[in-house]
PDB file of C-alpha atoms and ligand atoms in Angstrom:
ATOM      1  CA  MET F   1      -0.959  -7.786 -14.895  1.00  0.00           C
ATOM      2  CA  ASP F   2      -1.808  -5.041 -17.351  1.00  0.00           C
ATOM      3  CA  LEU F   3       0.671  -6.440 -19.881  1.00  0.00           C
ATOM      4  CA  ASN F   4      -1.728  -6.256 -22.838  1.00  0.00           C
ATOM      5  CA  GLU F   5      -0.497  -8.402 -25.749  1.00  0.00           C
ATOM      6  CA  ALA F   6       2.834  -9.070 -23.971  1.00  0.00           C
ATOM      7  CA  LEU F   7       0.804 -11.423 -21.770  1.00  0.00           C
ATOM      8  CA  LEU F   8       0.778 -13.856 -24.712  1.00  0.00           C
ATOM      9  CA  THR F   9       4.577 -14.002 -24.600  1.00  0.00           C
ATOM     10  CA  VAL F  10       4.442 -14.732 -20.886  1.00  0.00           C
ATOM     11  CA  ALA F  11       1.763 -17.382 -21.428  1.00  0.00           C
ATOM     12  CA  ASP F  12       3.999 -19.043 -24.055  1.00  0.00           C
ATOM     13  CA  ALA F  13       6.921 -19.146 -21.647  1.00  0.00           C
ATOM     14  CA  VAL F  14       5.191 -20.472 -18.529  1.00  0.00           C
ATOM     15  CA  ASP F  15       2.358 -22.664 -17.301  1.00  0.00           C
ATOM     16  CA  ILE F  16      -0.036 -20.623 -15.199  1.00  0.00           C
ATOM     17  CA  VAL F  17      -1.203 -22.850 -12.344  1.00  0.00           C
ATOM     18  CA  LEU F  18      -3.270 -20.456 -10.225  1.00  0.00           C
ATOM     19  CA  TRP F  19      -4.895 -17.192 -11.212  1.00  0.00           C
ATOM     20  CA  PRO F  20      -8.041 -16.671  -9.146  1.00  0.00           C
ATOM     21  CA  VAL F  21      -9.392 -13.635 -11.032  1.00  0.00           C
ATOM     22  CA  ALA F  22      -9.021 -15.173 -14.471  1.00  0.00           C
ATOM     23  CA  LEU F  23      -8.833 -18.970 -14.424  1.00  0.00           C
ATOM     24  CA  ASP F  24     -10.715 -21.672 -12.592  1.00  0.00           C
ATOM     25  CA  PHE F  25      -8.035 -23.201 -10.416  1.00  0.00           C
ATOM     26  CA  LYS F  26      -8.892 -24.048  -6.826  1.00  0.00           C
ATOM     27  CA  ARG F  27      -6.969 -24.241  -3.605  1.00  0.00           C
ATOM     28  CA  LYS F  28      -7.138 -28.059  -3.743  1.00  0.00           C
ATOM     29  CA  HIS F  29      -5.145 -27.980  -7.007  1.00  0.00           C
ATOM     30  CA  VAL F  30      -2.354 -26.081  -5.264  1.00  0.00           C
ATOM     31  CA  GLU F  31      -2.516 -28.377  -2.240  1.00  0.00           C
ATOM     32  CA  ALA F  32      -2.017 -31.375  -4.550  1.00  0.00           C
ATOM     33  CA  MET F  33       1.267 -29.976  -5.915  1.00  0.00           C
ATOM     34  CA  ASP F  34       4.708 -30.906  -4.640  1.00  0.00           C
ATOM     35  CA  ASP F  35       6.541 -28.376  -2.488  1.00  0.00           C
ATOM     36  CA  ASN F  36       8.487 -25.870  -4.632  1.00  0.00           C
ATOM     37  CA  GLU F  37       6.659 -27.031  -7.761  1.00  0.00           C
ATOM     38  CA  ILE F  38       5.596 -23.460  -8.627  1.00  0.00           C
ATOM     39  CA  ALA F  39       8.493 -21.392  -9.982  1.00  0.00           C
ATOM     40  CA  VAL F  40       7.108 -18.052  -8.807  1.00  0.00           C
ATOM     41  CA  SER F  41       3.970 -16.694  -7.170  1.00  0.00           C
ATOM     42  CA  PHE F  42       2.983 -13.054  -7.519  1.00  0.00           C
ATOM     43  CA  ILE F  43       0.801 -12.297  -4.509  1.00  0.00           C
ATOM     44  CA  ASN F  44      -1.195  -9.117  -4.130  1.00  0.00           C
ATOM     45  CA  GLY F  45      -3.090  -7.781  -1.143  1.00  0.00           C
ATOM     46  CA  ALA F  46      -2.400  -7.367   2.543  1.00  0.00           C
ATOM     47  CA  VAL F  47      -3.245 -10.120   5.032  1.00  0.00           C
ATOM     48  CA  ARG F  48      -6.186  -9.522   7.366  1.00  0.00           C
ATOM     49  CA  LEU F  49      -8.104 -12.821   7.412  1.00  0.00           C
ATOM     50  CA  ASP F  50      -7.045 -16.274   8.563  1.00  0.00           C
ATOM     51  CA  GLU F  51      -7.926 -17.736   5.159  1.00  0.00           C
ATOM     52  CA  GLN F  52      -5.561 -15.247   3.480  1.00  0.00           C
ATOM     53  CA  CYS F  53      -2.871 -16.263   5.931  1.00  0.00           C
ATOM     54  CA  GLU F  54      -3.430 -19.968   5.169  1.00  0.00           C
ATOM     55  CA  MET F  55      -3.376 -19.340   1.413  1.00  0.00           C
ATOM     56  CA  VAL F  56      -0.105 -17.410   1.406  1.00  0.00           C
ATOM     57  CA  GLU F  57       1.512 -19.977   3.691  1.00  0.00           C
ATOM     58  CA  LEU F  58       0.407 -22.682   1.237  1.00  0.00           C
ATOM     59  CA  LEU F  59       1.795 -20.715  -1.715  1.00  0.00           C
ATOM     60  CA  ARG F  60       5.064 -20.150   0.142  1.00  0.00           C
ATOM     61  CA  ARG F  61       5.464 -23.915   0.571  1.00  0.00           C
ATOM     62  CA  LYS F  62       4.681 -24.640  -3.065  1.00  0.00           C
ATOM     63  CA  SER F  63       6.729 -21.785  -4.614  1.00  0.00           C
ATOM     64  CA  GLN F  64      10.434 -21.309  -5.236  1.00  0.00           C
ATOM     65  CA  LEU F  65      10.020 -17.518  -5.357  1.00  0.00           C
ATOM     66  CA  ILE F  66       7.452 -15.183  -3.854  1.00  0.00           C
ATOM     67  CA  VAL F  67       6.988 -11.668  -5.256  1.00  0.00           C
ATOM     68  CA  ALA F  68       4.915  -9.223  -3.192  1.00  0.00           C
ATOM     69  CA  PHE F  69       2.889  -7.598  -5.940  1.00  0.00           C
ATOM     70  CA  GLY F  70       1.645  -4.064  -5.363  1.00  0.00           C
ATOM     71  CA  ALA F  71       1.438  -1.615  -2.495  1.00  0.00           C
ATOM     72  CA  CYS F  72      -0.843  -3.695  -0.239  1.00  0.00           C
ATOM     73  CA  ALA F  73       1.380  -6.791  -0.248  1.00  0.00           C
ATOM     74  CA  HIS F  74       4.513  -4.618  -0.107  1.00  0.00           C
ATOM     75  CA  LEU F  75       3.552  -2.074   2.587  1.00  0.00           C
ATOM     76  CA  GLY F  76      -0.005  -2.783   3.691  1.00  0.00           C
ATOM     77  CA  GLY F  77      -1.473  -0.178   1.327  1.00  0.00           C
ATOM     78  CA  ILE F  78      -4.698   1.712   1.852  1.00  0.00           C
ATOM     79  CA  PRO F  79      -6.313  -1.197   3.808  1.00  0.00           C
ATOM     80  CA  GLY F  80      -3.384  -0.853   6.205  1.00  0.00           C
ATOM     81  CA  LEU F  81      -4.878   2.446   7.418  1.00  0.00           C
ATOM     82  CA  GLY F  82      -7.265   0.163   9.311  1.00  0.00           C
ATOM     83  CA  ASN F  83      -4.405  -0.244  11.783  1.00  0.00           C
ATOM     84  CA  PHE F  84      -5.294   3.165  13.205  1.00  0.00           C
ATOM     85  CA  TYR F  85      -8.279   1.325  14.702  1.00  0.00           C
ATOM     86  CA  SER F  86      -8.992  -1.973  16.390  1.00  0.00           C
ATOM     87  CA  LYS F  87     -11.117  -4.771  15.003  1.00  0.00           C
ATOM     88  CA  LYS F  88     -13.737  -3.838  17.605  1.00  0.00           C
ATOM     89  CA  THR F  89     -13.937  -0.200  16.442  1.00  0.00           C
ATOM     90  CA  ILE F  90     -14.046  -1.217  12.783  1.00  0.00           C
ATOM     91  CA  PHE F  91     -16.861  -3.716  13.371  1.00  0.00           C
ATOM     92  CA  GLU F  92     -18.848  -1.255  15.462  1.00  0.00           C
ATOM     93  CA  THR F  93     -18.436   1.468  12.842  1.00  0.00           C
ATOM     94  CA  ALA F  94     -19.388  -0.793   9.939  1.00  0.00           C
ATOM     95  CA  TYR F  95     -22.101  -2.904  11.534  1.00  0.00           C
ATOM     96  CA  ALA F  96     -23.554  -0.885  14.401  1.00  0.00           C
ATOM     97  CA  ASN F  97     -23.041   2.842  13.871  1.00  0.00           C
ATOM     98  CA  SER F  98     -23.086   3.377  10.118  1.00  0.00           C
ATOM     99  CA  PRO F  99     -25.975   5.737   9.236  1.00  0.00           C
ATOM    100  CA  SER F 100     -26.840   3.704   6.143  1.00  0.00           C
ATOM    101  CA  LEU F 101     -27.421   0.454   8.066  1.00  0.00           C
ATOM    102  CA  ASP F 102     -30.661  -1.349   7.509  1.00  0.00           C
ATOM    103  CA  ASP F 103     -30.167  -3.387  10.651  1.00  0.00           C
ATOM    104  CA  SER F 104     -29.197  -1.032  13.431  1.00  0.00           C
ATOM    105  CA  ALA F 105     -29.436  -3.765  16.055  1.00  0.00           C
ATOM    106  CA  GLY F 106     -25.666  -3.990  16.046  1.00  0.00           C
ATOM    107  CA  THR F 107     -25.492  -7.532  14.680  1.00  0.00           C
ATOM    108  CA  LEU F 108     -21.831  -8.346  14.199  1.00  0.00           C
ATOM    109  CA  PRO F 109     -20.471 -10.982  11.801  1.00  0.00           C
ATOM    110  CA  GLN F 110     -19.874 -14.269  13.583  1.00  0.00           C
ATOM    111  CA  GLN F 111     -17.320 -16.864  12.574  1.00  0.00           C
ATOM    112  CA  ARG F 112     -19.970 -19.553  13.001  1.00  0.00           C
ATOM    113  CA  SER F 113     -23.743 -19.164  12.664  1.00  0.00           C
ATOM    114  CA  GLN F 114     -26.421 -21.811  12.802  1.00  0.00           C
ATOM    115  CA  VAL F 115     -29.197 -21.517  10.225  1.00  0.00           C
ATOM    116  CA  PRO F 116     -31.935 -24.052   9.373  1.00  0.00           C
ATOM    117  CA  GLU F 117     -29.826 -25.272   6.430  1.00  0.00           C
ATOM    118  CA  GLY F 118     -26.787 -25.929   8.623  1.00  0.00           C
ATOM    119  CA  GLU F 119     -23.710 -24.038   9.829  1.00  0.00           C
ATOM    120  CA  LEU F 120     -22.376 -20.941   8.071  1.00  0.00           C
ATOM    121  CA  THR F 121     -18.775 -19.933   8.560  1.00  0.00           C
ATOM    122  CA  LEU F 122     -16.781 -16.768   7.944  1.00  0.00           C
ATOM    123  CA  PRO F 123     -13.021 -16.339   8.036  1.00  0.00           C
ATOM    124  CA  LYS F 124     -11.475 -14.923  11.186  1.00  0.00           C
ATOM    125  CA  PHE F 125     -10.881 -11.169  10.970  1.00  0.00           C
ATOM    126  CA  TYR F 126      -7.527 -10.271  12.528  1.00  0.00           C
ATOM    127  CA  ASP F 127      -7.097  -7.189  14.642  1.00  0.00           C
ATOM    128  CA  THR F 128      -4.144  -6.046  12.529  1.00  0.00           C
ATOM    129  CA  VAL F 129      -3.482  -5.708   8.802  1.00  0.00           C
ATOM    130  CA  GLN F 130      -0.162  -7.356   7.944  1.00  0.00           C
ATOM    131  CA  THR F 131       2.051  -7.020   4.910  1.00  0.00           C
ATOM    132  CA  LEU F 132       2.977 -10.162   3.018  1.00  0.00           C
ATOM    133  CA  ASP F 133       6.475 -10.281   4.530  1.00  0.00           C
ATOM    134  CA  GLN F 134       5.039  -9.953   8.025  1.00  0.00           C
ATOM    135  CA  THR F 135       3.252 -13.232   7.267  1.00  0.00           C
ATOM    136  CA  ILE F 136       5.608 -15.272   5.064  1.00  0.00           C
ATOM    137  CA  ASP F 137       9.138 -15.020   3.713  1.00  0.00           C
ATOM    138  CA  VAL F 138       9.156 -12.813   0.582  1.00  0.00           C
ATOM    139  CA  ASP F 139      11.856 -12.846  -2.107  1.00  0.00           C
ATOM    140  CA  TYR F 140      11.081  -9.684  -4.118  1.00  0.00           C
ATOM    141  CA  TYR F 141       8.749  -6.690  -4.148  1.00  0.00           C
ATOM    142  CA  LEU F 142       6.987  -5.074  -7.091  1.00  0.00           C
ATOM    143  CA  PRO F 143       5.777  -1.713  -5.766  1.00  0.00           C
ATOM    144  CA  GLY F 144       2.894   0.489  -6.854  1.00  0.00           C
ATOM    145  CA  CYS F 145      -0.849   0.824  -6.804  1.00  0.00           C
ATOM    146  CA  PRO F 146      -0.875  -0.897  -9.225  1.00  0.00           C
ATOM    147  CA  PRO F 147       2.636  -1.892 -10.341  1.00  0.00           C
ATOM    148  CA  PRO F 148       3.186  -0.477 -13.847  1.00  0.00           C
ATOM    149  CA  PRO F 149       3.416  -2.859 -16.826  1.00  0.00           C
ATOM    150  CA  ASP F 150       7.049  -2.030 -17.692  1.00  0.00           C
ATOM    151  CA  LEU F 151       8.225  -3.024 -14.211  1.00  0.00           C
ATOM    152  CA  ILE F 152       6.121  -6.201 -14.313  1.00  0.00           C
ATOM    153  CA  GLN F 153       7.593  -7.062 -17.678  1.00  0.00           C
ATOM    154  CA  SER F 154      11.161  -6.469 -16.451  1.00  0.00           C
ATOM    155  CA  ALA F 155      10.463  -8.625 -13.401  1.00  0.00           C
ATOM    156  CA  VAL F 156       9.055 -11.466 -15.501  1.00  0.00           C
ATOM    157  CA  GLU F 157      12.032 -11.263 -17.873  1.00  0.00           C
ATOM    158  CA  ALA F 158      14.479 -11.269 -14.962  1.00  0.00           C
ATOM    159  CA  ILE F 159      12.786 -14.371 -13.525  1.00  0.00           C
ATOM    160  CA  LEU F 160      12.686 -16.187 -16.876  1.00  0.00           C
ATOM    161  CA  THR F 161      16.348 -15.442 -17.596  1.00  0.00           C
ATOM    162  CA  GLY F 162      17.493 -16.068 -14.026  1.00  0.00           C
ATOM    163  CA  ASN F 163      18.869 -12.543 -13.958  1.00  0.00           C
ATOM    164  CA  LEU F 164      17.511 -11.534 -10.562  1.00  0.00           C
ATOM    165  CA  PRO F 165      19.008  -9.091  -8.065  1.00  0.00           C
ATOM    166  CA  GLU F 166      19.771  -9.952  -4.453  1.00  0.00           C
ATOM    167  CA  LYS F 167      16.931 -11.448  -2.448  1.00  0.00           C
ATOM    168  CA  GLY F 168      14.762  -8.793  -0.781  1.00  0.00           C
ATOM    169  CA  ALA F 169      15.165  -6.247  -3.594  1.00  0.00           C
ATOM    170  CA  VAL F 170      12.388  -3.908  -4.644  1.00  0.00           C
ATOM    171  CA  LEU F 171      12.167  -4.352  -8.409  1.00  0.00           C
ATOM    172  CA  ALA F 172      12.114  -0.612  -9.215  1.00  0.00           C
ATOM    173  CA  PRO F 173      14.674   2.209  -9.460  1.00  0.00           C
ATOM    174  CA  ALA F 174      16.333   3.287  -6.206  1.00  0.00           C
ATOM    175  CA  LYS F 175      15.900   7.067  -6.703  1.00  0.00           C
ATOM    176  CA  ALA F 176      13.236   9.364  -5.310  1.00  0.00           C
ATOM    177  CA  LEU F 177      10.332  10.479  -7.464  1.00  0.00           C
ATOM    178  CA  CYS F 178      11.585  14.083  -7.290  1.00  0.00           C
ATOM    179  CA  ASP F 179      14.741  12.937  -9.118  1.00  0.00           C
ATOM    180  CA  THR F 180      12.738  11.945 -12.194  1.00  0.00           C
ATOM    181  CA  CYS F 181       9.834  14.378 -11.896  1.00  0.00           C
ATOM    182  CA  PRO F 182       9.221  16.654 -14.897  1.00  0.00           C
ATOM    183  CA  ARG F 183       8.564  19.494 -12.415  1.00  0.00           C
ATOM    184  CA  ALA F 184      11.840  19.049 -10.543  1.00  0.00           C
ATOM    185  CA  ASP F 185      13.363  22.242 -12.007  1.00  0.00           C
ATOM    186  CA  SER F 186      10.606  24.306 -10.421  1.00  0.00           C
ATOM    187  CA  LYS F 187      11.132  22.798  -6.970  1.00  0.00           C
ATOM    188  CA  PRO F 188      12.755  25.645  -5.050  1.00  0.00           C
ATOM    189  CA  GLU F 189      16.065  25.015  -3.324  1.00  0.00           C
ATOM    190  CA  ARG F 190      14.539  26.091  -0.039  1.00  0.00           C
ATOM    191  CA  LEU F 191      10.833  25.444   0.156  1.00  0.00           C
ATOM    192  CA  SER F 192       8.501  27.585   2.171  1.00  0.00           C
ATOM    193  CA  VAL F 193       4.752  27.852   1.872  1.00  0.00           C
ATOM    194  CA  ASP F 194       2.321  30.444   3.095  1.00  0.00           C
ATOM    195  CA  ASP F 195      -0.614  28.064   3.046  1.00  0.00           C
ATOM    196  CA  VAL F 196      -1.338  24.343   2.768  1.00  0.00           C
ATOM    197  CA  ARG F 197      -3.899  23.607   0.105  1.00  0.00           C
ATOM    198  CA  ARG F 198      -5.808  20.605  -1.139  1.00  0.00           C
ATOM    199  CA  PRO F 199      -5.939  19.844  -4.879  1.00  0.00           C
ATOM    200  CA  TRP F 200      -9.589  20.815  -5.286  1.00  0.00           C
ATOM    201  CA  GLU F 201      -9.086  24.200  -3.625  1.00  0.00           C
ATOM    202  CA  ILE F 202      -6.934  25.800  -6.320  1.00  0.00           C
ATOM    203  CA  LYS F 203      -6.365  25.814 -10.055  1.00  0.00           C
ATOM    204  CA  ILE F 204      -3.181  23.757 -10.144  1.00  0.00           C
ATOM    205  CA  ASP F 205      -0.360  25.054 -12.320  1.00  0.00           C
ATOM    206  CA  PRO F 206       0.556  22.092 -14.582  1.00  0.00           C
ATOM    207  CA  GLU F 207       4.277  22.930 -14.699  1.00  0.00           C
ATOM    208  CA  THR F 208       5.196  23.929 -11.148  1.00  0.00           C
ATOM    209  CA  CYS F 209       6.261  21.647  -8.301  1.00  0.00           C
ATOM    210  CA  PHE F 210       3.233  20.859  -6.119  1.00  0.00           C
ATOM    211  CA  LEU F 211       5.057  21.672  -2.922  1.00  0.00           C
ATOM    212  CA  ALA F 212       5.828  25.145  -4.260  1.00  0.00           C
ATOM    213  CA  GLN F 213       2.068  25.546  -4.746  1.00  0.00           C
ATOM    214  CA  GLY F 214       1.329  24.564  -1.149  1.00  0.00           C
ATOM    215  CA  LEU F 215       0.084  21.068  -2.065  1.00  0.00           C
ATOM    216  CA  ILE F 216       1.410  18.098  -0.102  1.00  0.00           C
ATOM    217  CA  CYS F 217       3.345  15.896  -2.533  1.00  0.00           C
ATOM    218  CA  ALA F 218       4.967  12.653  -1.347  1.00  0.00           C
ATOM    219  CA  GLY F 219       7.608  12.796  -4.123  1.00  0.00           C
ATOM    220  CA  PRO F 220      10.606  13.544  -1.874  1.00  0.00           C
ATOM    221  CA  ALA F 221       9.900  10.470   0.277  1.00  0.00           C
ATOM    222  CA  THR F 222       8.732   8.100  -2.465  1.00  0.00           C
ATOM    223  CA  ARG F 223      10.593   5.728  -4.766  1.00  0.00           C
ATOM    224  CA  THR F 224      10.369   6.480  -8.467  1.00  0.00           C
ATOM    225  CA  GLY F 225       9.498   4.009 -11.233  1.00  0.00           C
ATOM    226  CA  CYS F 226       5.808   4.659 -11.807  1.00  0.00           C
ATOM    227  CA  GLY F 227       6.393   6.975 -14.764  1.00  0.00           C
ATOM    228  CA  GLU F 228       5.288   9.914 -12.584  1.00  0.00           C
ATOM    229  CA  THR F 229       1.706   8.876 -13.309  1.00  0.00           C
ATOM    230  CA  CYS F 230      -0.107  11.211 -10.925  1.00  0.00           C
ATOM    231  CA  ILE F 231       2.230  14.158 -11.555  1.00  0.00           C
ATOM    232  CA  ARG F 232       1.562  13.933 -15.289  1.00  0.00           C
ATOM    233  CA  ALA F 233      -2.181  13.909 -14.514  1.00  0.00           C
ATOM    234  CA  ASN F 234      -1.637  17.163 -12.551  1.00  0.00           C
ATOM    235  CA  GLN F 235      -2.096  15.539  -9.149  1.00  0.00           C
ATOM    236  CA  PRO F 236       0.475  15.324  -6.361  1.00  0.00           C
ATOM    237  CA  CYS F 237       2.098  11.989  -5.561  1.00  0.00           C
ATOM    238  CA  ARG F 238       0.400  10.063  -2.744  1.00  0.00           C
ATOM    239  CA  GLY F 239       3.300   7.707  -2.113  1.00  0.00           C
ATOM    240  CA  CYS F 240       2.152   4.334  -3.472  1.00  0.00           C
ATOM    241  CA  PHE F 241       5.678   3.205  -4.479  1.00  0.00           C
ATOM    242  CA  GLY F 242       6.821   3.255  -0.878  1.00  0.00           C
ATOM    243  CA  PRO F 243      10.029   4.601   0.605  1.00  0.00           C
ATOM    244  CA  VAL F 244      13.155   5.465  -1.309  1.00  0.00           C
ATOM    245  CA  ALA F 245      15.841   2.764  -0.985  1.00  0.00           C
ATOM    246  CA  ASP F 246      17.765   2.957   2.314  1.00  0.00           C
ATOM    247  CA  ALA F 247      15.880   6.114   3.354  1.00  0.00           C
ATOM    248  CA  GLY F 248      14.097   4.590   6.312  1.00  0.00           C
ATOM    249  CA  GLU F 249      10.476   5.205   6.987  1.00  0.00           C
ATOM    250  CA  GLN F 250       8.402   6.922   4.322  1.00  0.00           C
ATOM    251  CA  GLY F 251       5.897   8.557   6.697  1.00  0.00           C
ATOM    252  CA  ALA F 252       8.597   9.918   9.010  1.00  0.00           C
ATOM    253  CA  ARG F 253      10.473  11.309   6.017  1.00  0.00           C
ATOM    254  CA  MET F 254       7.293  12.999   4.796  1.00  0.00           C
ATOM    255  CA  LEU F 255       6.657  14.397   8.246  1.00  0.00           C
ATOM    256  CA  SER F 256      10.190  15.736   8.501  1.00  0.00           C
ATOM    257  CA  MET F 257       9.986  17.273   5.014  1.00  0.00           C
ATOM    258  CA  VAL F 258       6.688  19.018   5.785  1.00  0.00           C
ATOM    259  CA  ALA F 259       7.937  20.152   9.189  1.00  0.00           C
ATOM    260  CA  SER F 260      10.961  21.803   7.598  1.00  0.00           C
ATOM    261  CA  ILE F 261       8.736  23.686   5.127  1.00  0.00           C
ATOM    262  CA  LEU F 262       6.212  24.829   7.697  1.00  0.00           C
ATOM    263  CA  GLY F 263       8.818  26.475   9.910  1.00  0.00           C
ATOM    264  CA  VAL F 264       9.777  29.236   7.497  1.00  0.00           C
ATOM    265  CA  ASP F 265       8.016  32.064   5.711  1.00  0.00           C
ATOM    266  CA  GLY F 266      10.423  33.305   3.065  1.00  0.00           C
ATOM    267  CA  GLU F 267      13.568  34.112   5.054  1.00  0.00           C
ATOM    268  CA  ASP F 268      11.744  34.479   8.386  1.00  0.00           C
ATOM    269  CA  GLU F 269      10.952  31.973  11.086  1.00  0.00           C
ATOM    270  CA  MET F 270       7.219  31.455  11.528  1.00  0.00           C
ATOM    271  CA  SER F 271       5.516  32.160  14.802  1.00  0.00           C
ATOM    272  CA  ASP F 272       4.010  29.206  16.660  1.00  0.00           C
ATOM    273  CA  ASP F 273       0.536  30.466  15.753  1.00  0.00           C
ATOM    274  CA  GLN F 274       1.414  30.553  12.050  1.00  0.00           C
ATOM    275  CA  VAL F 275       2.813  27.030  12.205  1.00  0.00           C
ATOM    276  CA  GLN F 276      -0.241  25.764  14.063  1.00  0.00           C
ATOM    277  CA  ARG F 277      -2.550  27.347  11.479  1.00  0.00           C
ATOM    278  CA  LEU F 278      -0.721  25.504   8.685  1.00  0.00           C
ATOM    279  CA  ILE F 279      -0.693  22.217  10.583  1.00  0.00           C
ATOM    280  CA  ASP F 280      -4.434  22.557  11.049  1.00  0.00           C
ATOM    281  CA  ARG F 281      -4.742  22.911   7.280  1.00  0.00           C
ATOM    282  CA  ILE F 282      -3.273  19.439   6.672  1.00  0.00           C
ATOM    283  CA  ALA F 283      -6.257  17.150   6.500  1.00  0.00           C
ATOM    284  CA  ASP F 284      -5.583  13.857   8.296  1.00  0.00           C
ATOM    285  CA  PRO F 285      -1.777  14.208   8.621  1.00  0.00           C
ATOM    286  CA  ALA F 286      -1.178  10.624   9.799  1.00  0.00           C
ATOM    287  CA  GLY F 287      -3.346   9.232   7.004  1.00  0.00           C
ATOM    288  CA  THR F 288      -1.585  11.471   4.480  1.00  0.00           C
ATOM    289  CA  PHE F 289       1.972  10.636   5.506  1.00  0.00           C
ATOM    290  CA  TYR F 290       1.316   6.926   6.081  1.00  0.00           C
ATOM    291  CA  ARG F 291      -1.294   6.479   3.370  1.00  0.00           C
ATOM    292  CA  TYR F 292       0.261   3.286   1.984  1.00  0.00           C
ATOM    293  CA  SER F 293       2.760   2.276   4.627  1.00  0.00           C
ATOM    294  CA  LEU F 294       1.216   2.281   8.085  1.00  0.00           C
ATOM    295  CA  PRO F 295       1.663  -1.496   8.707  1.00  0.00           C
ATOM    296  CA  VAL F 296       5.443  -1.217   8.108  1.00  0.00           C
ATOM    297  CA  SER F 297       5.893   1.999  10.078  1.00  0.00           C
ATOM    298  CA  THR F 298       7.600   2.206  13.429  1.00  0.00           C
ATOM    299  CA  LEU F 299       4.389   3.651  14.870  1.00  0.00           C
ATOM    300  CA  LYS F 300       3.114   0.951  17.158  1.00  0.00           C
ATOM    301  CA  ARG F 301      -0.269   0.363  18.706  1.00  0.00           C
ATOM    302  CA  LYS F 302      -1.333  -0.274  22.210  1.00  0.00           C
ATOM    303  CA  ARG F 303      -2.203  -3.905  22.689  1.00  0.00           C
ATOM    304  CA  ILE F 304      -5.848  -4.383  23.549  1.00  0.00           C
ATOM    305  CA  GLN F 305      -6.614  -7.549  25.449  1.00  0.00           C
ATOM    306  CA  GLY F 306      -9.353  -9.951  24.576  1.00  0.00           C
ATOM    307  CA  LEU F 307      -9.902  -9.154  20.892  1.00  0.00           C
ATOM    308  CA  GLY F 308      -8.705 -12.467  19.531  1.00  0.00           C
ATOM    309  CA  GLY F 309      -6.620 -12.977  16.437  1.00  0.00           C
ATOM    310  CA  GLN F 310      -3.033 -11.817  16.085  1.00  0.00           C
ATOM    311  CA  GLU F 311      -2.375  -8.429  17.607  1.00  0.00           C
TER     312      GLU F 311
HETATM  313  S1  SF4 U 401       7.700  17.428  -4.723  1.00  0.00           S
HETATM  314 FE1  SF4 U 401       6.320  16.410  -6.179  1.00  0.00          FE
HETATM  315  S2  SF4 U 401       5.998  17.907  -7.848  1.00  0.00           S
HETATM  316 FE2  SF4 U 401       7.756  18.621  -6.647  1.00  0.00          FE
HETATM  317  S3  SF4 U 401       9.539  17.805  -7.754  1.00  0.00           S
HETATM  318 FE3  SF4 U 401       9.004  16.303  -6.145  1.00  0.00          FE
HETATM  319  S4  SF4 U 401       7.627  14.822  -7.141  1.00  0.00           S
HETATM  320 FE4  SF4 U 401       7.734  16.669  -8.461  1.00  0.00          FE
HETATM  321  S1  SF4 U 402       3.009   9.534  -8.605  1.00  0.00           S
HETATM  322 FE1  SF4 U 402       3.180   8.654  -6.535  1.00  0.00          FE
HETATM  323  S2  SF4 U 402       1.099   7.930  -6.008  1.00  0.00           S
HETATM  324 FE2  SF4 U 402       1.142   8.332  -8.245  1.00  0.00          FE
HETATM  325  S3  SF4 U 402       1.647   6.305  -9.159  1.00  0.00           S
HETATM  326 FE3  SF4 U 402       3.593   7.400  -8.840  1.00  0.00          FE
HETATM  327  S4  SF4 U 402       4.342   6.759  -6.793  1.00  0.00           S
HETATM  328 FE4  SF4 U 402       2.167   6.206  -6.937  1.00  0.00          FE
END
């Protein structure tokens, strides 16, 4: 939780009953609890395997409150970009076509395999990455990759004091990152860029708005609350806090923002060729605009029959 010594205060106030990365509790210990016995579960990660689905359903039954912790549980996160592909394509890429494979026979993982010692099993790999609230009912969201300690601390305090906002709230400020960005004063009223650049291609001015330098920054479409971490490290925002409150879809907002910039060159309209040249300069536009939020976007996929799992 990145709380440093404040973790001791939390540990004094609560009994921790499951913490897989730090303490040796097992699933059977949770199964033995009464329903609603856990006051709150913080759950990180998206859901892609049947065992993850079973575990979060179990925790939902045993918990009074569920907090989706971090970008993957909240929005699908980087693993959610897997939704641009099917399970079949992912398996073929990883297990049959990867140039670094030792076994190029195309052996794919099987849910059940017989070996001399007995049967080996693997969890079922779903075709689609789901967010936590696409799998179970979620009470609150702590955004970020990772959520910053001050927001975690506020959330824990709110839970301990019973001072929680309305169910479904994202436990972070409602403004956009641009509203709190130290470079906001240098963001021109009307943005126009003559080129789209990537961070490694230029010497980045540490004071000037990234968009004004031709670098794609997700700040206008992203909720604030992270402390402008990337901006202060002289890197554009990538959008891990998710959409601004009530602003609809983050990726569509990014797309619309970039489209409005790319249409103008100073006071003049750009020609179609100029616009196309700039669009071609955006590496992986869909992956850039939906970097953390593809599973919650309104972009839908074609259903492919016969792949098994939820689709
Ligand atoms: S676009 Fe990025 S750099 Fe510019 S003001 Fe917004 S958050 Fe700051
Ligand atoms: S600047 Fe953007 S990508 Fe970086 S931590 Fe903040 S919200 Fe996340």
